[in-house]
Amino acid sequence: MEKRMIYADNAATTGVSEKVLEAMLPYLKGRFGNPSSIYALGREAQRDVENAREKVAKALGAAPAEIFFTSCGSESDNWAIKGTAELMAKKGKKHIITSVFEHHAVLHTCEYLEKKGFEVTYIPVSDKGLIDPEDIRDAIREDTALVTIMYANNEIGTIQPIKEIAEICHEKKVLFHTDAVQAVGHVDIDVKAQGIDMLSLSGHKIHAQKGIGALYVRKGIALPNLIHGGGQERGKRAGTENVPAIVGLGTAIEEAVKDIPAKNAAIVEKRNRLIDGILKIPYTRLNGDREKRLPGNLNISIEGIEGESLLLMLDLNGICASSGSACTSGSLDPSHVLLALGLKHEIAHGSLRLSIEEDVTDEDVDYILEVLPKVVERLRSMSPVWEKMMKGESYE
Ligand SMILES: *Cc1c(COP(=O)(O)O)cnc(C)c1O
């Protein structure tokens, strides 16, 4: 069997696409003008930044004036949450609602605010990785400043009932932010129709470069300024614009939201073939709801093995995959997302996340399904945990 190189870790990051690179190159060469300058070179840069803003706005169903460029998804999350906290604290509202399985950009921001005197309610998720909107209704109080719930989970890919959550927030007059970094380009988003007040996105998850993101802030929300300085981003986030990255993000999002349902159909078919194939390995389970999940995501726990060893063995076979999130790998703590589903520590340790896109072929799927069971068998044959499991002994 010929060794392949299969990139199945698009939830961690994506490569810059040919189209995006082409769009960016002129700004890394001759078109280096500062958008704040008066002469044509500057004015053109300004125009192109605004064009990109229009593209981001259009992709989300927002107005260009509601889009702010940031340096990444984490920055967008930080700004939305800390900014709203500051804004609402003035009205005596110091309670925030989020979920237990958010990205750390949200969780650690909430923990920071707890140290600053805010109170945070962490909504649990079901064993399928879904949030019940009614839990949010029950958690909202008189002093609730913000509800922040991720659109789609980065580890298990489950898609949350965003519209229902937003409706409850509006009924209760509470602002609603969503971290949509994993959702943009994979599900159709319309911030107006869905009632989203603030939304974070990141360039490098949709084939733009790393280090560019955006925050949508609904008109009328007076989010405090993030960076004080010049008048860029309507004075809210100073600093000379990263013109090449912004232009790249505009192109990337325009491409990403094209024909989402048609694009997804082919990906889902391959994803499902992977799920069914991998689940044939004994002592495995799919994490997260099978239907309400991102088209390219699968996350499967494989008992009796260590995720890290699995990833290394897959790498030797040319398969780039992930176990938990890129941010948690390297640490020995099991993923907070898998623990939130109720998985035991030792099962959470042996999990595999594949996140595929349309470049993965049917032959690639066959190859993964051929390599993976062999790798698992080999690892299990060396695993003391597996040996104990098979003898029916306790291994905790
Ligand atoms: C990747 C990711 C982020 C962070 O985005 P960066 O641009 O890497 O800072 C935030 N939230 C989710 C859900 C993500 O997947």
mmCIF file of C-alpha atoms and ligand atoms in Angstrom:
data_model
loop_
_atom_site.group_PDB
_atom_site.id
_atom_site.type_symbol
_atom_site.label_atom_id
_atom_site.label_comp_id
_atom_site.label_asym_id
_atom_site.label_seq_id
_atom_site.Cartn_x
_atom_site.Cartn_y
_atom_site.Cartn_z
ATOM 1 C CA MET A 1 0.000 0.000 0.000
ATOM 2 C CA GLU A 2 1.381 3.356 -1.028
ATOM 3 C CA LYS A 3 1.966 5.827 1.756
ATOM 4 C CA ARG A 4 -0.081 8.977 1.464
ATOM 5 C CA MET A 5 -0.115 12.385 3.040
ATOM 6 C CA ILE A 6 -3.592 13.138 4.324
ATOM 7 C CA TYR A 7 -4.398 16.337 6.155
ATOM 8 C CA ALA A 8 -7.330 15.581 8.448
ATOM 9 C CA ASP A 9 -6.860 18.343 11.012
ATOM 10 C CA ASN A 10 -8.684 21.321 9.526
ATOM 11 C CA ALA A 11 -10.225 22.144 12.898
ATOM 12 C CA ALA A 12 -6.710 22.952 14.151
ATOM 13 C CA THR A 13 -5.799 25.069 11.174
ATOM 14 C CA THR A 14 -6.048 25.176 7.393
ATOM 15 C CA GLY A 15 -3.573 26.053 4.697
ATOM 16 C CA VAL A 16 -3.745 29.360 2.831
ATOM 17 C CA SER A 17 -5.620 28.652 -0.388
ATOM 18 C CA GLU A 18 -4.260 29.536 -3.830
ATOM 19 C CA LYS A 19 -6.983 32.169 -4.274
ATOM 20 C CA VAL A 20 -6.237 33.784 -0.926
ATOM 21 C CA LEU A 21 -2.504 33.819 -1.607
ATOM 22 C CA GLU A 22 -3.073 35.449 -4.981
ATOM 23 C CA ALA A 23 -5.312 38.070 -3.413
ATOM 24 C CA MET A 24 -2.717 38.832 -0.729
ATOM 25 C CA LEU A 25 0.492 38.918 -2.759
ATOM 26 C CA PRO A 26 0.141 42.429 -4.231
ATOM 27 C CA TYR A 27 -0.143 43.823 -0.696
ATOM 28 C CA LEU A 28 3.063 42.120 0.341
ATOM 29 C CA LYS A 29 4.833 43.669 -2.639
ATOM 30 C CA GLY A 30 4.054 47.041 -4.210
ATOM 31 C CA ARG A 31 0.743 47.853 -2.533
ATOM 32 C CA PHE A 32 2.148 48.567 0.877
ATOM 33 C CA GLY A 33 0.322 51.838 1.489
ATOM 34 C CA ASN A 34 -1.012 52.789 4.911
ATOM 35 C CA PRO A 35 -4.817 52.988 4.721
ATOM 36 C CA SER A 36 -4.669 56.223 6.743
ATOM 37 C CA SER A 37 -2.504 58.028 4.168
ATOM 38 C CA ILE A 38 -3.931 60.651 1.837
ATOM 39 C CA TYR A 39 -2.151 59.728 -1.406
ATOM 40 C CA ALA A 40 -3.499 57.149 -3.838
ATOM 41 C CA LEU A 41 -1.363 54.264 -2.526
ATOM 42 C CA GLY A 42 -2.930 54.745 0.912
ATOM 43 C CA ARG A 43 -6.424 55.411 -0.345
ATOM 44 C CA GLU A 44 -6.317 52.228 -2.393
ATOM 45 C CA ALA A 45 -5.316 50.216 0.652
ATOM 46 C CA GLN A 46 -8.191 51.822 2.535
ATOM 47 C CA ARG A 47 -10.585 50.904 -0.249
ATOM 48 C CA ASP A 48 -9.380 47.295 -0.282
ATOM 49 C CA VAL A 49 -9.728 46.954 3.479
ATOM 50 C CA GLU A 50 -13.303 48.211 3.153
ATOM 51 C CA ASN A 51 -13.942 45.766 0.311
ATOM 52 C CA ALA A 52 -12.812 42.943 2.551
ATOM 53 C CA ARG A 53 -15.057 44.249 5.326
ATOM 54 C CA GLU A 54 -17.993 44.144 2.927
ATOM 55 C CA LYS A 55 -17.204 40.536 2.049
ATOM 56 C CA VAL A 56 -17.075 39.485 5.694
ATOM 57 C CA ALA A 57 -20.326 41.360 6.372
ATOM 58 C CA LYS A 58 -22.038 39.775 3.384
ATOM 59 C CA ALA A 59 -20.971 36.287 4.431
ATOM 60 C CA LEU A 60 -22.680 36.799 7.805
ATOM 61 C CA GLY A 61 -25.701 38.819 6.730
ATOM 62 C CA ALA A 62 -24.339 41.844 8.617
ATOM 63 C CA ALA A 63 -23.641 45.461 7.669
ATOM 64 C CA PRO A 64 -19.991 46.412 6.975
ATOM 65 C CA ALA A 65 -20.048 48.905 9.863
ATOM 66 C CA GLU A 66 -20.732 45.981 12.204
ATOM 67 C CA ILE A 67 -17.480 44.156 11.313
ATOM 68 C CA PHE A 68 -14.222 44.813 13.184
ATOM 69 C CA PHE A 69 -10.953 43.193 12.163
ATOM 70 C CA THR A 70 -8.915 41.653 14.973
ATOM 71 C CA SER A 71 -5.725 39.602 15.137
ATOM 72 C CA CYS A 72 -7.426 36.236 15.748
ATOM 73 C CA GLY A 73 -10.442 34.354 17.020
ATOM 74 C CA SER A 74 -9.121 34.468 20.564
ATOM 75 C CA GLU A 75 -8.896 38.250 20.435
ATOM 76 C CA SER A 76 -12.460 38.484 19.131
ATOM 77 C CA ASP A 77 -13.699 36.289 21.992
ATOM 78 C CA ASN A 78 -11.745 38.306 24.568
ATOM 79 C CA TRP A 79 -13.036 41.603 23.242
ATOM 80 C CA ALA A 80 -16.675 40.524 23.061
ATOM 81 C CA ILE A 81 -16.703 39.054 26.563
ATOM 82 C CA LYS A 82 -14.518 41.512 28.480
ATOM 83 C CA GLY A 83 -15.990 44.434 26.560
ATOM 84 C CA THR A 84 -19.566 43.423 27.344
ATOM 85 C CA ALA A 85 -18.605 42.747 30.953
ATOM 86 C CA GLU A 86 -17.207 46.272 31.287
ATOM 87 C CA LEU A 87 -20.198 47.800 29.537
ATOM 88 C CA MET A 88 -22.806 46.000 31.600
ATOM 89 C CA ALA A 89 -21.001 46.269 34.926
ATOM 90 C CA LYS A 90 -21.842 49.986 34.790
ATOM 91 C CA LYS A 91 -25.497 48.948 34.971
ATOM 92 C CA GLY A 92 -24.802 46.620 37.870
ATOM 93 C CA LYS A 93 -24.946 43.492 35.712
ATOM 94 C CA LYS A 94 -22.060 41.229 36.622
ATOM 95 C CA HIS A 95 -23.288 37.757 35.726
ATOM 96 C CA ILE A 96 -22.180 35.825 32.638
ATOM 97 C CA ILE A 97 -23.515 32.578 31.224
ATOM 98 C CA THR A 98 -21.388 30.240 29.129
ATOM 99 C CA SER A 99 -20.984 26.503 28.719
ATOM 100 C CA VAL A 100 -18.570 23.993 30.191
ATOM 101 C CA PHE A 101 -17.162 22.980 26.817
ATOM 102 C CA GLU A 102 -16.232 26.311 25.238
ATOM 103 C CA HIS A 103 -12.858 26.979 23.649
ATOM 104 C CA HIS A 104 -10.271 28.170 26.160
ATOM 105 C CA ALA A 105 -10.387 31.637 24.591
ATOM 106 C CA VAL A 106 -13.858 31.882 26.155
ATOM 107 C CA LEU A 107 -13.376 29.752 29.283
ATOM 108 C CA HIS A 108 -10.167 31.418 30.417
ATOM 109 C CA THR A 109 -11.626 34.863 29.744
ATOM 110 C CA CYS A 110 -14.591 33.962 31.944
ATOM 111 C CA GLU A 111 -12.268 32.660 34.655
ATOM 112 C CA TYR A 112 -10.344 35.931 34.502
ATOM 113 C CA LEU A 113 -13.576 37.864 34.956
ATOM 114 C CA GLU A 114 -14.496 35.699 37.937
ATOM 115 C CA LYS A 115 -11.308 36.907 39.603
ATOM 116 C CA LYS A 116 -12.420 40.460 38.821
ATOM 117 C CA GLY A 117 -15.680 40.008 40.718
ATOM 118 C CA PHE A 118 -17.994 38.700 37.999
ATOM 119 C CA GLU A 119 -20.074 35.593 38.506
ATOM 120 C CA VAL A 120 -20.137 32.939 35.796
ATOM 121 C CA THR A 121 -22.637 30.121 35.274
ATOM 122 C CA TYR A 122 -21.285 27.191 33.260
ATOM 123 C CA ILE A 123 -24.131 25.396 31.469
ATOM 124 C CA PRO A 124 -23.606 21.618 31.192
ATOM 125 C CA VAL A 125 -23.931 19.746 27.913
ATOM 126 C CA SER A 126 -25.765 16.489 27.232
ATOM 127 C CA ASP A 127 -23.890 13.238 26.629
ATOM 128 C CA LYS A 128 -24.346 14.005 22.914
ATOM 129 C CA GLY A 129 -22.569 17.336 23.281
ATOM 130 C CA LEU A 130 -25.630 19.557 22.934
ATOM 131 C CA ILE A 131 -26.848 22.467 25.016
ATOM 132 C CA ASP A 132 -30.481 22.635 26.068
ATOM 133 C CA PRO A 133 -31.709 26.218 25.493
ATOM 134 C CA GLU A 134 -34.054 25.806 28.447
ATOM 135 C CA ASP A 135 -31.017 25.501 30.718
ATOM 136 C CA ILE A 136 -30.021 28.948 29.552
ATOM 137 C CA ARG A 137 -33.482 30.330 30.225
ATOM 138 C CA ASP A 138 -33.274 28.941 33.754
ATOM 139 C CA ALA A 139 -29.817 30.425 34.309
ATOM 140 C CA ILE A 140 -30.635 33.978 33.203
ATOM 141 C CA ARG A 141 -31.011 36.420 36.111
ATOM 142 C CA GLU A 142 -31.799 40.104 36.566
ATOM 143 C CA ASP A 143 -28.077 40.863 36.613
ATOM 144 C CA THR A 144 -27.054 38.709 33.638
ATOM 145 C CA ALA A 145 -24.821 40.745 31.316
ATOM 146 C CA LEU A 146 -24.036 38.243 28.587
ATOM 147 C CA VAL A 147 -24.671 34.754 27.292
ATOM 148 C CA THR A 148 -21.765 33.342 25.272
ATOM 149 C CA ILE A 149 -22.215 29.930 23.665
ATOM 150 C CA MET A 150 -20.093 28.487 20.889
ATOM 151 C CA TYR A 151 -21.739 27.831 17.528
ATOM 152 C CA ALA A 152 -19.951 24.547 16.895
ATOM 153 C CA ASN A 153 -17.563 22.759 19.193
ATOM 154 C CA ASN A 154 -13.970 22.529 18.011
ATOM 155 C CA GLU A 155 -13.344 19.025 19.346
ATOM 156 C CA ILE A 156 -16.551 17.093 18.784
ATOM 157 C CA GLY A 157 -18.087 19.334 16.114
ATOM 158 C CA THR A 158 -21.568 19.491 17.622
ATOM 159 C CA ILE A 159 -23.693 22.392 16.387
ATOM 160 C CA GLN A 160 -25.676 24.226 19.043
ATOM 161 C CA PRO A 161 -29.264 25.542 18.767
ATOM 162 C CA ILE A 162 -28.070 29.106 18.250
ATOM 163 C CA LYS A 163 -31.346 30.648 17.074
ATOM 164 C CA GLU A 164 -33.287 29.214 20.011
ATOM 165 C CA ILE A 165 -30.674 30.438 22.472
ATOM 166 C CA ALA A 166 -30.651 33.902 20.889
ATOM 167 C CA GLU A 167 -34.443 34.071 21.109
ATOM 168 C CA ILE A 168 -34.394 33.347 24.818
ATOM 169 C CA CYS A 169 -31.676 35.971 25.343
ATOM 170 C CA HIS A 170 -33.701 38.608 23.525
ATOM 171 C CA GLU A 171 -36.852 37.738 25.372
ATOM 172 C CA LYS A 172 -34.876 38.295 28.575
ATOM 173 C CA LYS A 173 -33.027 41.341 27.174
ATOM 174 C CA VAL A 174 -29.584 39.805 27.544
ATOM 175 C CA LEU A 175 -26.803 40.159 24.959
ATOM 176 C CA PHE A 176 -25.775 37.024 23.078
ATOM 177 C CA HIS A 177 -22.282 36.301 21.736
ATOM 178 C CA THR A 178 -21.221 33.202 19.840
ATOM 179 C CA ASP A 179 -17.749 31.870 19.066
ATOM 180 C CA ALA A 180 -18.379 30.768 15.479
ATOM 181 C CA VAL A 181 -14.746 30.080 14.602
ATOM 182 C CA GLN A 182 -15.518 26.444 13.713
ATOM 183 C CA ALA A 183 -18.879 27.129 12.102
ATOM 184 C CA VAL A 184 -18.084 29.820 9.544
ATOM 185 C CA GLY A 185 -17.864 28.292 6.073
ATOM 186 C CA HIS A 186 -19.418 24.999 7.214
ATOM 187 C CA VAL A 187 -22.954 26.051 8.142
ATOM 188 C CA ASP A 188 -25.069 28.871 6.731
ATOM 189 C CA ILE A 189 -24.987 31.808 9.118
ATOM 190 C CA ASP A 190 -27.213 34.878 9.081
ATOM 191 C CA VAL A 191 -26.671 36.989 12.179
ATOM 192 C CA LYS A 192 -29.877 38.985 11.663
ATOM 193 C CA ALA A 193 -32.161 36.017 11.031
ATOM 194 C CA GLN A 194 -30.581 34.128 13.922
ATOM 195 C CA GLY A 195 -30.587 37.050 16.332
ATOM 196 C CA ILE A 196 -26.864 36.969 17.063
ATOM 197 C CA ASP A 197 -25.562 40.126 18.789
ATOM 198 C CA MET A 198 -21.834 39.384 18.537
ATOM 199 C CA LEU A 199 -19.916 36.727 16.636
ATOM 200 C CA SER A 200 -16.231 35.760 16.567
ATOM 201 C CA LEU A 201 -14.449 34.259 13.582
ATOM 202 C CA SER A 202 -10.877 33.427 12.648
ATOM 203 C CA GLY A 203 -9.056 33.488 9.312
ATOM 204 C CA HIS A 204 -6.804 30.469 9.675
ATOM 205 C CA LYS A 205 -9.707 28.046 10.075
ATOM 206 C CA ILE A 206 -11.053 29.038 6.635
ATOM 207 C CA HIS A 207 -7.893 29.106 4.506
ATOM 208 C CA ALA A 208 -6.759 32.647 5.267
ATOM 209 C CA GLN A 209 -3.487 33.122 7.109
ATOM 210 C CA LYS A 210 -2.930 32.852 10.849
ATOM 211 C CA GLY A 211 -3.183 36.043 12.858
ATOM 212 C CA ILE A 212 -6.345 37.562 11.401
ATOM 213 C CA GLY A 213 -9.869 37.425 12.754
ATOM 214 C CA ALA A 214 -13.021 39.474 12.980
ATOM 215 C CA LEU A 215 -15.728 40.351 15.442
ATOM 216 C CA TYR A 216 -19.265 41.155 14.391
ATOM 217 C CA VAL A 217 -20.915 43.595 16.793
ATOM 218 C CA ARG A 218 -24.548 44.428 16.170
ATOM 219 C CA LYS A 219 -25.216 48.118 15.578
ATOM 220 C CA GLY A 220 -26.253 49.799 18.804
ATOM 221 C CA ILE A 221 -23.962 47.845 21.114
ATOM 222 C CA ALA A 222 -21.403 50.308 22.482
ATOM 223 C CA LEU A 223 -18.589 47.841 23.018
ATOM 224 C CA PRO A 224 -15.673 49.626 24.738
ATOM 225 C CA ASN A 225 -12.530 50.201 22.672
ATOM 226 C CA LEU A 226 -10.050 47.343 22.706
ATOM 227 C CA ILE A 227 -6.838 49.120 21.718
ATOM 228 C CA HIS A 228 -6.405 52.841 22.332
ATOM 229 C CA GLY A 229 -4.436 54.800 19.774
ATOM 230 C CA GLY A 230 -5.255 55.872 16.246
ATOM 231 C CA GLY A 231 -8.632 55.928 14.572
ATOM 232 C CA GLN A 232 -8.463 52.531 12.882
ATOM 233 C CA GLU A 233 -11.521 50.273 13.053
ATOM 234 C CA ARG A 234 -13.614 53.344 13.826
ATOM 235 C CA GLY A 235 -11.416 54.114 16.787
ATOM 236 C CA LYS A 236 -12.255 50.858 18.552
ATOM 237 C CA ARG A 237 -9.135 48.891 17.760
ATOM 238 C CA ALA A 238 -6.176 51.108 17.005
ATOM 239 C CA GLY A 239 -3.115 49.958 15.107
ATOM 240 C CA THR A 240 -2.250 50.165 11.424
ATOM 241 C CA GLU A 241 -4.329 47.577 9.604
ATOM 242 C CA ASN A 242 -2.796 44.267 8.541
ATOM 243 C CA VAL A 243 -3.848 44.951 4.971
ATOM 244 C CA PRO A 244 -2.595 41.711 3.314
ATOM 245 C CA ALA A 245 -4.229 39.542 5.977
ATOM 246 C CA ILE A 246 -7.477 41.520 5.887
ATOM 247 C CA VAL A 247 -7.675 41.263 2.100
ATOM 248 C CA GLY A 248 -6.933 37.533 2.408
ATOM 249 C CA LEU A 249 -9.697 37.079 4.968
ATOM 250 C CA GLY A 250 -12.156 38.801 2.619
ATOM 251 C CA THR A 251 -11.313 36.378 -0.175
ATOM 252 C CA ALA A 252 -11.262 33.384 2.164
ATOM 253 C CA ILE A 253 -14.701 33.999 3.638
ATOM 254 C CA GLU A 254 -16.231 34.732 0.245
ATOM 255 C CA GLU A 255 -14.973 31.330 -0.936
ATOM 256 C CA ALA A 256 -15.852 29.527 2.291
ATOM 257 C CA VAL A 257 -19.541 30.426 2.298
ATOM 258 C CA LYS A 258 -20.146 29.552 -1.374
ATOM 259 C CA ASP A 259 -22.580 26.654 -1.916
ATOM 260 C CA ILE A 260 -22.242 25.316 1.601
ATOM 261 C CA PRO A 261 -24.993 22.641 1.304
ATOM 262 C CA ALA A 262 -23.580 21.226 -1.963
ATOM 263 C CA LYS A 263 -20.030 21.201 -0.619
ATOM 264 C CA ASN A 264 -21.129 19.547 2.614
ATOM 265 C CA ALA A 265 -22.998 16.672 0.970
ATOM 266 C CA ALA A 266 -19.794 15.115 -0.377
ATOM 267 C CA ILE A 267 -17.862 15.717 2.841
ATOM 268 C CA VAL A 268 -20.592 14.236 5.025
ATOM 269 C CA GLU A 269 -20.627 11.074 2.942
ATOM 270 C CA LYS A 270 -16.892 10.541 3.439
ATOM 271 C CA ARG A 271 -17.120 11.532 7.092
ATOM 272 C CA ASN A 272 -19.900 8.989 7.673
ATOM 273 C CA ARG A 273 -17.911 6.276 5.927
ATOM 274 C CA LEU A 274 -15.031 7.044 8.276
ATOM 275 C CA ILE A 275 -17.308 6.938 11.318
ATOM 276 C CA ASP A 276 -18.885 3.610 10.346
ATOM 277 C CA GLY A 277 -15.517 2.123 9.439
ATOM 278 C CA ILE A 278 -13.765 3.193 12.611
ATOM 279 C CA LEU A 279 -16.653 2.107 14.833
ATOM 280 C CA LYS A 280 -16.094 -1.448 13.563
ATOM 281 C CA ILE A 281 -13.024 -1.503 15.777
ATOM 282 C CA PRO A 282 -14.222 -3.027 19.073
ATOM 283 C CA TYR A 283 -14.482 -0.782 22.141
ATOM 284 C CA THR A 284 -14.897 2.487 20.300
ATOM 285 C CA ARG A 285 -17.571 5.173 20.583
ATOM 286 C CA LEU A 286 -18.522 8.266 18.622
ATOM 287 C CA ASN A 287 -18.369 11.451 20.674
ATOM 288 C CA GLY A 288 -21.065 14.004 19.956
ATOM 289 C CA ASP A 289 -24.403 13.774 18.197
ATOM 290 C CA ARG A 290 -24.136 11.998 14.862
ATOM 291 C CA GLU A 291 -26.411 14.362 12.942
ATOM 292 C CA LYS A 292 -26.041 17.757 14.605
ATOM 293 C CA ARG A 293 -22.341 18.026 13.890
ATOM 294 C CA LEU A 294 -19.995 19.793 11.492
ATOM 295 C CA PRO A 295 -19.828 18.030 8.128
ATOM 296 C CA GLY A 296 -16.133 17.169 8.313
ATOM 297 C CA ASN A 297 -15.800 16.359 12.016
ATOM 298 C CA LEU A 298 -15.572 13.017 13.703
ATOM 299 C CA ASN A 299 -14.339 12.332 17.208
ATOM 300 C CA ILE A 300 -14.070 8.752 18.354
ATOM 301 C CA SER A 301 -12.829 7.328 21.633
ATOM 302 C CA ILE A 302 -10.780 4.186 21.313
ATOM 303 C CA GLU A 303 -10.379 2.302 24.569
ATOM 304 C CA GLY A 304 -7.090 0.924 25.741
ATOM 305 C CA ILE A 305 -4.810 3.319 23.898
ATOM 306 C CA GLU A 306 -3.175 6.712 24.450
ATOM 307 C CA GLY A 307 -4.209 9.478 22.058
ATOM 308 C CA GLU A 308 -0.657 10.803 21.796
ATOM 309 C CA SER A 309 0.795 7.467 20.702
ATOM 310 C CA LEU A 310 -2.015 7.054 18.209
ATOM 311 C CA LEU A 311 -1.273 10.448 16.656
ATOM 312 C CA LEU A 312 2.428 9.661 16.353
ATOM 313 C CA MET A 313 1.707 6.324 14.682
ATOM 314 C CA LEU A 314 -0.767 7.943 12.303
ATOM 315 C CA ASP A 315 1.828 10.590 11.508
ATOM 316 C CA LEU A 316 4.304 7.855 10.594
ATOM 317 C CA ASN A 317 1.673 6.706 8.121
ATOM 318 C CA GLY A 318 1.212 10.190 6.681
ATOM 319 C CA ILE A 319 -2.052 11.020 8.445
ATOM 320 C CA CYS A 320 -2.325 14.364 10.271
ATOM 321 C CA ALA A 321 -4.968 14.038 12.976
ATOM 322 C CA SER A 322 -5.651 15.316 16.442
ATOM 323 C CA SER A 323 -6.658 14.112 19.862
ATOM 324 C CA GLY A 324 -8.617 16.634 21.851
ATOM 325 C CA SER A 325 -7.685 20.162 20.838
ATOM 326 C CA ALA A 326 -4.310 21.435 19.643
ATOM 327 C CA CYS A 327 -4.192 23.621 22.719
ATOM 328 C CA THR A 328 -4.637 20.719 25.135
ATOM 329 C CA SER A 329 -2.355 18.275 23.385
ATOM 330 C CA GLY A 330 1.079 18.453 24.931
ATOM 331 C CA SER A 331 -0.520 18.460 28.344
ATOM 332 C CA LEU A 332 -1.535 15.229 30.020
ATOM 333 C CA ASP A 333 -4.928 16.507 31.119
ATOM 334 C CA PRO A 334 -7.744 14.856 29.228
ATOM 335 C CA SER A 335 -9.898 17.158 27.140
ATOM 336 C CA HIS A 336 -12.417 19.220 29.128
ATOM 337 C CA VAL A 337 -14.849 18.722 26.262
ATOM 338 C CA LEU A 338 -14.793 14.932 26.455
ATOM 339 C CA LEU A 339 -15.018 15.008 30.242
ATOM 340 C CA ALA A 340 -18.056 17.287 29.885
ATOM 341 C CA LEU A 341 -19.785 14.526 27.924
ATOM 342 C CA GLY A 342 -19.343 12.283 30.951
ATOM 343 C CA LEU A 343 -16.457 10.215 29.585
ATOM 344 C CA LYS A 344 -14.085 8.630 32.076
ATOM 345 C CA HIS A 345 -10.541 10.006 32.137
ATOM 346 C CA GLU A 346 -8.937 6.917 30.630
ATOM 347 C CA ILE A 347 -11.420 6.827 27.747
ATOM 348 C CA ALA A 348 -11.086 10.551 27.097
ATOM 349 C CA HIS A 349 -7.323 10.010 26.803
ATOM 350 C CA GLY A 350 -7.672 7.708 23.836
ATOM 351 C CA SER A 351 -9.656 9.887 21.484
ATOM 352 C CA LEU A 352 -9.152 10.668 17.845
ATOM 353 C CA ARG A 353 -10.433 13.760 16.025
ATOM 354 C CA LEU A 354 -10.433 13.869 12.261
ATOM 355 C CA SER A 355 -11.597 17.059 10.573
ATOM 356 C CA ILE A 356 -11.723 16.667 6.819
ATOM 357 C CA GLU A 357 -12.551 18.902 3.880
ATOM 358 C CA GLU A 358 -13.282 18.311 0.213
ATOM 359 C CA ASP A 359 -9.638 17.639 -0.665
ATOM 360 C CA VAL A 360 -9.846 14.278 1.116
ATOM 361 C CA THR A 361 -10.598 11.659 -1.558
ATOM 362 C CA ASP A 362 -12.424 8.331 -1.402
ATOM 363 C CA GLU A 363 -9.028 6.630 -1.665
ATOM 364 C CA ASP A 364 -7.823 8.659 1.307
ATOM 365 C CA VAL A 365 -10.814 7.399 3.297
ATOM 366 C CA ASP A 366 -9.984 3.804 2.275
ATOM 367 C CA TYR A 367 -6.386 4.358 3.316
ATOM 368 C CA ILE A 368 -7.332 5.707 6.760
ATOM 369 C CA LEU A 369 -9.708 2.793 7.276
ATOM 370 C CA GLU A 370 -6.935 0.382 6.369
ATOM 371 C CA VAL A 371 -4.206 1.974 8.496
ATOM 372 C CA LEU A 372 -6.161 2.852 11.630
ATOM 373 C CA PRO A 373 -7.310 -0.630 12.759
ATOM 374 C CA LYS A 374 -3.756 -1.950 12.352
ATOM 375 C CA VAL A 375 -2.314 0.905 14.365
ATOM 376 C CA VAL A 376 -4.921 0.430 17.098
ATOM 377 C CA GLU A 377 -4.257 -3.302 17.258
ATOM 378 C CA ARG A 378 -0.523 -2.699 17.560
ATOM 379 C CA LEU A 379 -0.961 -0.084 20.312
ATOM 380 C CA ARG A 380 -3.391 -2.260 22.214
ATOM 381 C CA SER A 381 -1.013 -5.193 22.034
ATOM 382 C CA MET A 382 1.541 -3.054 23.877
ATOM 383 C CA SER A 383 -0.896 -1.509 26.344
ATOM 384 C CA PRO A 384 -1.046 -2.689 29.971
ATOM 385 C CA VAL A 385 -4.423 -0.967 30.296
ATOM 386 C CA TRP A 386 -5.824 -2.959 27.400
ATOM 387 C CA GLU A 387 -4.427 -6.197 28.835
ATOM 388 C CA LYS A 388 -6.133 -5.537 32.149
ATOM 389 C CA MET A 389 -9.367 -4.586 30.405
ATOM 390 C CA MET A 390 -9.367 -7.855 28.476
ATOM 391 C CA LYS A 391 -8.809 -9.828 31.671
ATOM 392 C CA GLY A 392 -11.721 -7.969 33.200
ATOM 393 C CA GLU A 393 -9.513 -6.402 35.845
ATOM 394 C CA SER A 394 -9.916 -2.905 37.139
ATOM 395 C CA TYR A 395 -7.519 -0.530 35.411
ATOM 396 C CA GLU A 396 -8.334 2.805 36.997
HETATM 397 C C1 LIG B 1 -9.323 28.000 16.739
HETATM 398 C C2 LIG B 1 -10.426 28.461 17.623
HETATM 399 C C3 LIG B 1 -10.334 29.665 18.344
HETATM 400 C C4 LIG B 1 -9.099 30.500 18.344
HETATM 401 O O1 LIG B 1 -8.864 31.147 17.130
HETATM 402 P P1 LIG B 1 -7.406 31.751 16.896
HETATM 403 O O2 LIG B 1 -7.531 32.549 15.640
HETATM 404 O O3 LIG B 1 -6.476 30.589 16.767
HETATM 405 O O4 LIG B 1 -7.107 32.593 18.079
HETATM 406 C C5 LIG B 1 -11.409 30.048 19.118
HETATM 407 N N1 LIG B 1 -12.513 29.300 19.190
HETATM 408 C C6 LIG B 1 -12.640 28.154 18.519
HETATM 409 C C7 LIG B 1 -13.917 27.378 18.618
HETATM 410 C C8 LIG B 1 -11.607 27.683 17.717
HETATM 411 O O5 LIG B 1 -11.739 26.527 17.073
#
